[in-house]
Short mmCIF file of C-alpha atoms in Angstrom, two decimals:
data_model
loop_
_atom_site.label_atom_id
_atom_site.label_comp_id
_atom_site.label_asym_id
_atom_site.label_seq_id
_atom_site.Cartn_x
_atom_site.Cartn_y
_atom_site.Cartn_z
CA MET A 1 18.59 -10.02 -9.98
CA ALA A 2 16.18 -11.35 -6.93
CA ILE A 3 18.23 -12.27 -3.62
CA LEU A 4 15.96 -13.97 -0.19
CA LEU A 5 17.88 -12.16 2.68
CA THR A 6 18.69 -13.92 5.97
CA PRO A 7 18.72 -12.81 9.32
CA ALA A 8 21.52 -10.42 10.51
CA ARG A 9 23.69 -12.51 13.34
CA GLY A 10 22.64 -10.53 16.74
CA GLY A 11 19.44 -8.94 15.03
CA SER A 12 18.95 -5.38 14.42
CA ARG A 13 21.33 -3.05 14.61
CA LEU A 14 18.56 -0.36 14.71
CA ALA A 15 15.86 -0.75 17.93
CA LEU A 16 14.17 2.19 17.84
CA ALA A 17 11.61 3.54 20.27
CA TYR A 18 8.03 3.49 18.64
CA PRO A 19 6.80 7.44 18.16
CA PRO A 20 3.20 7.90 19.70
CA ALA A 21 0.26 8.32 18.23
CA ARG A 22 -0.69 11.87 17.45
CA PRO A 23 -4.18 13.03 18.99
CA GLY A 24 -7.09 12.44 17.25
CA GLY A 25 -5.00 10.16 14.57
CA SER A 26 -3.57 12.72 12.09
CA ALA A 27 -2.59 10.84 8.92
CA ALA A 28 0.95 13.05 9.34
CA PRO A 29 4.25 11.00 9.44
CA ILE A 30 5.92 11.18 12.77
CA LEU A 31 9.89 10.97 11.87
CA PRO A 32 11.93 9.69 14.61
CA PRO A 33 15.35 12.26 14.78
CA ARG A 34 17.16 10.27 13.31
CA ALA A 35 15.37 10.33 10.36
CA LEU A 36 16.04 13.67 10.08
CA GLU A 37 19.51 13.65 10.36
CA ALA A 38 20.31 13.78 6.76
CA PRO A 39 19.44 14.56 3.87
CA ILE A 40 15.92 13.48 2.22
CA HIS A 41 17.09 11.10 -0.33
CA ARG A 42 14.47 7.95 -0.08
CA LEU A 43 10.91 7.16 -1.07
CA VAL A 44 9.91 3.77 0.14
CA LEU A 45 5.86 3.06 -0.45
CA TRP A 46 4.36 0.61 1.01
CA ASN A 47 1.27 -2.19 0.06
CA ILE A 48 -1.13 -1.90 2.31
CA ASP A 49 -3.16 -4.79 2.23
CA LEU A 50 -1.76 -8.01 2.98
CA THR A 51 1.57 -6.62 2.83
CA LEU A 52 0.55 -4.54 5.82
CA VAL A 53 -2.87 -6.05 6.93
CA ASP A 54 -5.11 -8.92 6.26
CA VAL A 55 -9.18 -6.54 6.69
CA GLY A 56 -9.89 -9.06 2.87
CA ARG A 57 -13.76 -9.92 5.48
CA VAL A 58 -14.68 -6.01 5.92
CA THR A 59 -13.75 -5.21 2.51
CA ARG A 60 -15.40 -7.49 1.30
CA ALA A 61 -18.55 -7.11 3.30
CA ALA A 62 -18.63 -3.53 1.66
CA TYR A 63 -17.32 -4.32 -1.72
CA ALA A 64 -20.77 -5.97 -1.67
CA ASP A 65 -22.45 -3.32 -0.19
CA ALA A 66 -22.29 -0.68 -1.95
CA PHE A 67 -22.41 -3.14 -4.93
CA ALA A 68 -25.56 -3.38 -4.79
CA ALA A 69 -26.45 0.30 -3.85
CA VAL A 70 -24.89 2.22 -6.92
CA THR A 71 -26.26 -0.75 -9.56
CA GLY A 72 -28.99 -2.83 -7.78
CA ARG A 73 -27.70 -6.11 -8.57
CA PRO A 74 -26.09 -8.42 -5.67
CA LEU A 75 -22.82 -8.70 -5.69
CA VAL A 76 -22.29 -12.49 -6.40
CA ARG A 77 -18.23 -12.88 -8.06
CA LEU A 78 -15.34 -10.93 -7.56
CA SER A 79 -12.70 -11.28 -9.68
CA GLN A 80 -8.47 -11.49 -8.17
CA MET A 81 -7.82 -7.74 -6.15
CA ALA A 82 -4.60 -8.15 -5.69
CA GLY A 83 -2.52 -6.03 -7.26
CA ARG A 84 -5.12 -4.29 -9.23
CA THR A 85 -6.73 -0.94 -8.49
CA GLU A 86 -10.07 -0.21 -7.05
CA SER A 87 -11.05 0.51 -10.24
CA GLU A 88 -10.08 -2.11 -13.09
CA ILE A 89 -12.03 -4.20 -9.89
CA PHE A 90 -15.43 -2.72 -10.09
CA PHE A 91 -15.21 -2.65 -13.27
CA ASP A 92 -14.83 -6.00 -13.70
CA ALA A 93 -17.11 -6.95 -11.45
CA LEU A 94 -20.27 -5.09 -13.71
CA ALA A 95 -19.22 -7.51 -16.16
CA LEU A 96 -19.06 -10.52 -13.87
CA ASN A 97 -22.71 -10.11 -11.64
CA GLU A 98 -24.27 -9.31 -15.48
CA ALA A 99 -24.71 -5.68 -14.01
CA ASP A 100 -22.64 -3.21 -16.77
CA PRO A 101 -25.28 0.14 -17.33
CA LEU A 102 -22.69 1.66 -18.84
CA ALA A 103 -21.84 2.82 -22.14
CA PRO A 104 -20.34 5.94 -23.03
CA ALA A 105 -16.82 6.76 -20.68
CA PRO A 106 -18.84 10.29 -18.78
CA ALA A 107 -21.44 7.55 -16.91
CA CYS A 108 -18.25 5.31 -17.13
CA GLU A 109 -16.59 8.13 -14.70
CA GLU A 110 -19.72 9.13 -12.69
CA VAL A 111 -21.51 5.64 -12.07
CA LEU A 112 -17.41 4.31 -10.53
CA GLY A 113 -17.36 8.14 -8.35
CA ARG A 114 -21.09 6.93 -7.12
CA PHE A 115 -19.05 3.63 -5.89
CA SER A 116 -16.48 5.17 -4.69
CA ARG A 117 -18.35 7.09 -2.47
CA GLU A 118 -20.45 4.52 -1.17
CA LEU A 119 -17.53 2.39 -0.79
CA ALA A 120 -16.55 4.81 0.98
CA SER A 121 -19.72 5.03 3.21
CA ALA A 122 -20.00 1.41 4.13
CA PHE A 123 -16.23 1.38 5.13
CA ARG A 124 -16.58 4.01 7.57
CA ALA A 125 -19.95 2.06 8.30
CA ARG A 126 -17.66 -0.94 9.86
CA ARG A 127 -14.24 0.63 10.67
CA SER A 128 -15.11 -0.93 14.34
CA LEU A 129 -14.93 -4.66 12.78
CA LEU A 130 -11.44 -3.89 11.15
CA THR A 131 -9.10 -4.81 14.39
CA GLU A 132 -12.40 -7.65 15.95
CA GLN A 133 -12.46 -9.28 12.03
CA GLY A 134 -8.88 -8.31 10.97
CA ARG A 135 -5.55 -8.45 11.92
CA LEU A 136 -1.95 -6.41 11.40
CA LEU A 137 0.37 -8.45 9.71
CA PRO A 138 3.49 -10.28 11.81
CA GLY A 139 6.31 -8.60 11.74
CA ALA A 140 4.00 -4.97 10.22
CA LEU A 141 4.68 -2.11 12.48
CA ALA A 142 8.04 -2.89 13.56
CA ALA A 143 8.99 -3.11 9.98
CA VAL A 144 7.23 0.50 9.14
CA ALA A 145 9.03 1.80 12.49
CA GLU A 146 12.71 0.66 11.16
CA VAL A 147 12.09 2.00 7.93
CA GLY A 148 11.04 5.09 8.55
CA GLY A 149 14.03 5.73 10.53
CA LEU A 150 16.43 4.99 7.71
CA PRO A 151 18.54 8.64 7.17
CA GLY A 152 16.79 10.60 5.36
CA VAL A 153 13.93 8.42 3.89
CA VAL A 154 10.13 9.44 3.34
CA GLN A 155 7.68 6.72 3.40
CA THR A 156 3.86 6.42 2.50
CA LEU A 157 1.87 4.24 0.09
CA LEU A 158 1.23 2.78 -3.63
CA THR A 159 -2.21 1.00 -2.98
CA GLY A 160 -5.60 0.16 -5.22
CA ALA A 161 -7.38 0.26 -1.75
CA ILE A 162 -9.41 4.43 -2.98
CA LYS A 163 -7.72 7.35 -0.43
CA PRO A 164 -10.71 7.70 3.28
CA ASN A 165 -10.76 3.76 2.67
CA ALA A 166 -6.70 3.52 3.17
CA ILE A 167 -5.95 5.63 5.81
CA GLU A 168 -9.16 4.71 7.37
CA LYS A 169 -7.13 1.04 7.48
CA LEU A 170 -3.59 2.16 8.63
CA ARG A 171 -5.82 4.01 11.84
CA ALA A 172 -7.78 0.71 13.03
CA PHE A 173 -4.14 -0.40 13.41
CA GLU A 174 -2.13 3.14 14.41
CA LEU A 175 0.19 3.05 11.55
CA ASP A 176 -0.88 6.22 9.66
CA ARG A 177 1.67 7.80 11.23
CA PHE A 178 4.57 6.26 9.69
CA PHE A 179 3.55 7.84 6.15
CA ASP A 180 3.12 10.83 4.47
CA THR A 181 -0.45 10.72 3.29
CA GLU A 182 -0.27 13.60 1.33
CA VAL A 183 1.78 12.22 -1.27
CA GLY A 184 0.30 8.12 -1.72
CA GLY A 185 -1.32 6.39 -5.09
CA TYR A 186 -4.90 5.49 -4.26
CA GLY A 187 -6.82 3.70 -6.69
CA SER A 188 -9.59 6.69 -5.75
CA GLU A 189 -7.40 7.67 -9.06
CA VAL A 190 -8.04 5.76 -12.74
CA PHE A 191 -4.67 5.04 -13.97
CA PRO A 192 -2.88 0.87 -13.14
CA LYS A 193 -0.71 1.12 -10.26
CA GLY A 194 2.52 1.91 -12.27
CA ALA A 195 1.30 5.59 -13.27
CA LEU A 196 0.36 6.02 -9.53
CA LEU A 197 3.69 5.07 -8.70
CA LEU A 198 5.08 7.98 -11.11
CA ASN A 199 2.66 10.59 -9.73
CA ALA A 200 3.52 9.50 -6.30
CA ARG A 201 6.81 10.15 -7.24
CA GLY A 202 6.05 13.15 -8.96
CA ARG A 203 4.33 14.85 -5.67
CA ALA A 204 7.09 13.80 -3.39
CA ALA A 205 9.47 15.16 -5.59
CA GLU A 206 7.67 19.06 -5.75
CA LYS A 207 6.37 18.77 -2.07
CA TYR A 208 10.48 18.23 -0.70
CA GLY A 209 11.95 19.38 -3.15
CA VAL A 210 14.34 16.21 -4.30
CA GLU A 211 13.81 14.21 -7.17
CA PHE A 212 12.98 11.56 -6.43
CA ALA A 213 15.48 8.44 -8.47
CA ALA A 214 14.61 4.96 -9.13
CA GLU A 215 17.81 3.99 -7.18
CA ALA A 216 15.76 6.05 -4.62
CA THR A 217 12.50 4.49 -4.72
CA VAL A 218 11.69 1.58 -3.55
CA TYR A 219 8.18 -0.22 -3.58
CA ILE A 220 7.68 -2.93 -0.93
CA ALA A 221 4.47 -5.04 -1.41
CA ASP A 222 2.72 -8.89 -1.96
CA SER A 223 1.79 -9.65 -5.64
CA ALA A 224 3.29 -10.59 -8.99
CA ARG A 225 1.40 -7.29 -10.06
CA ASP A 226 3.09 -4.88 -7.76
CA VAL A 227 6.28 -6.91 -8.64
CA ALA A 228 5.30 -5.64 -12.59
CA ALA A 229 4.20 -1.74 -10.91
CA ALA A 230 7.27 -1.37 -9.66
CA GLN A 231 9.43 -1.68 -12.91
CA ILE A 232 6.97 0.11 -14.91
CA GLY A 233 6.30 3.18 -12.15
CA GLY A 234 10.06 3.12 -11.74
CA ALA A 235 11.35 1.86 -8.01
CA ARG A 236 12.85 -0.93 -7.21
CA SER A 237 10.87 -3.80 -4.91
CA VAL A 238 11.24 -5.36 -2.03
CA ALA A 239 8.19 -8.19 -2.90
CA VAL A 240 6.75 -10.12 0.43
CA ALA A 241 5.32 -13.40 -0.01
CA SER A 242 2.15 -12.88 2.06
CA GLY A 243 -0.23 -12.75 -0.30
CA ARG A 244 -2.14 -14.54 -2.85
CA SER A 245 1.91 -14.37 -4.59
CA SER A 246 4.71 -17.48 -4.23
CA ALA A 247 8.40 -16.81 -3.42
CA ALA A 248 9.11 -18.44 -5.94
CA GLU A 249 6.37 -16.06 -8.62
CA LEU A 250 7.62 -13.24 -7.53
CA ARG A 251 11.23 -14.43 -8.03
CA ASP A 252 10.50 -15.37 -11.45
CA ALA A 253 8.30 -11.57 -11.56
CA GLY A 254 11.38 -9.63 -11.76
CA ALA A 255 11.47 -8.17 -7.73
CA ASP A 256 14.82 -7.48 -6.34
CA VAL A 257 14.55 -8.75 -2.82
CA VAL A 258 11.60 -11.23 -2.31
CA LEU A 259 11.17 -12.28 1.99
CA ALA A 260 8.73 -14.36 3.39
CA ASP A 261 7.30 -11.47 5.22
CA LEU A 262 8.21 -8.55 7.92
CA ALA A 263 8.75 -10.25 11.00
CA ASP A 264 12.27 -10.23 10.69
CA THR A 265 12.37 -6.51 10.55
CA ALA A 266 16.15 -6.37 10.49
CA ASN A 267 15.65 -7.75 7.19
CA VAL A 268 13.24 -5.36 5.51
CA VAL A 269 15.47 -2.60 7.14
CA ARG A 270 18.90 -4.36 5.32
CA ALA A 271 16.62 -4.24 2.28
CA VAL A 272 16.17 -0.87 1.37
CA GLU A 273 19.36 0.53 2.68
CA TRP A 274 20.93 -2.26 -0.36
CA LEU A 275 18.34 -1.40 -2.57
CA THR A 276 19.14 3.04 -2.00
CA ALA A 277 22.71 2.66 -1.28
CA PRO A 278 23.66 4.57 -4.82
CA ALA A 279 21.35 6.80 -3.71
CA ALA A 280 22.50 7.31 -0.33
CA ALA A 281 26.45 7.16 -1.94
CA GLY A 282 25.26 9.78 -4.07
#
């Protein structure tokens, strides 16, 4: 059942100081002391684009450069990106722009590999533009900090972006320190998001020695496709209407919790606590 949480009287119970960034912008998570007091039992995965940050202008420019470098043709049309992986978007772009040079599967994989390398390079070259042309969405920093302070939680990523670009986005807005990027799911893998979520759960289980069941796993994202990925990959969903999908569309897709945005930190924390309560009790 989808619900819309409302602010708690008196605000958040979970105020904490944000941990300082590590020198060099390490992507390893820095967990507040409270999060280390309880045995690990919750896995929280975050989408990046239009959930935490909006860097669409930079992303589209990097896509255009990488596409032209690989295909020799300009990128005129780009399919809807919300809830999709880089590999899905790239192959659709080949067809939309009549630039499909592929036939057998090995050729597809080789061209996708070249595109991913070009995309990482083009994005890295625009690193300084991320904060100039992009923005951190309201409440994002406080939300990841507070959720990271819950007892027994591991935070990671489930994003359609390739891993190098995902980390660039987080570092630009000083978010990388809150996540274990090692166990996340990225568009670098040629799987739809539901499969990426399953893979991420497996990596997290192997690293932390804990089986993260569906009732212990939450995916926080902004599109109806992401809600479907949570259902396929075995996770509860917190859907945030900060992207292309409206709150009504997210509810209709079957989201467990729908929020207007991340601005009310207490709402975000309560949603994660409520959805993982059976796991905590167990």
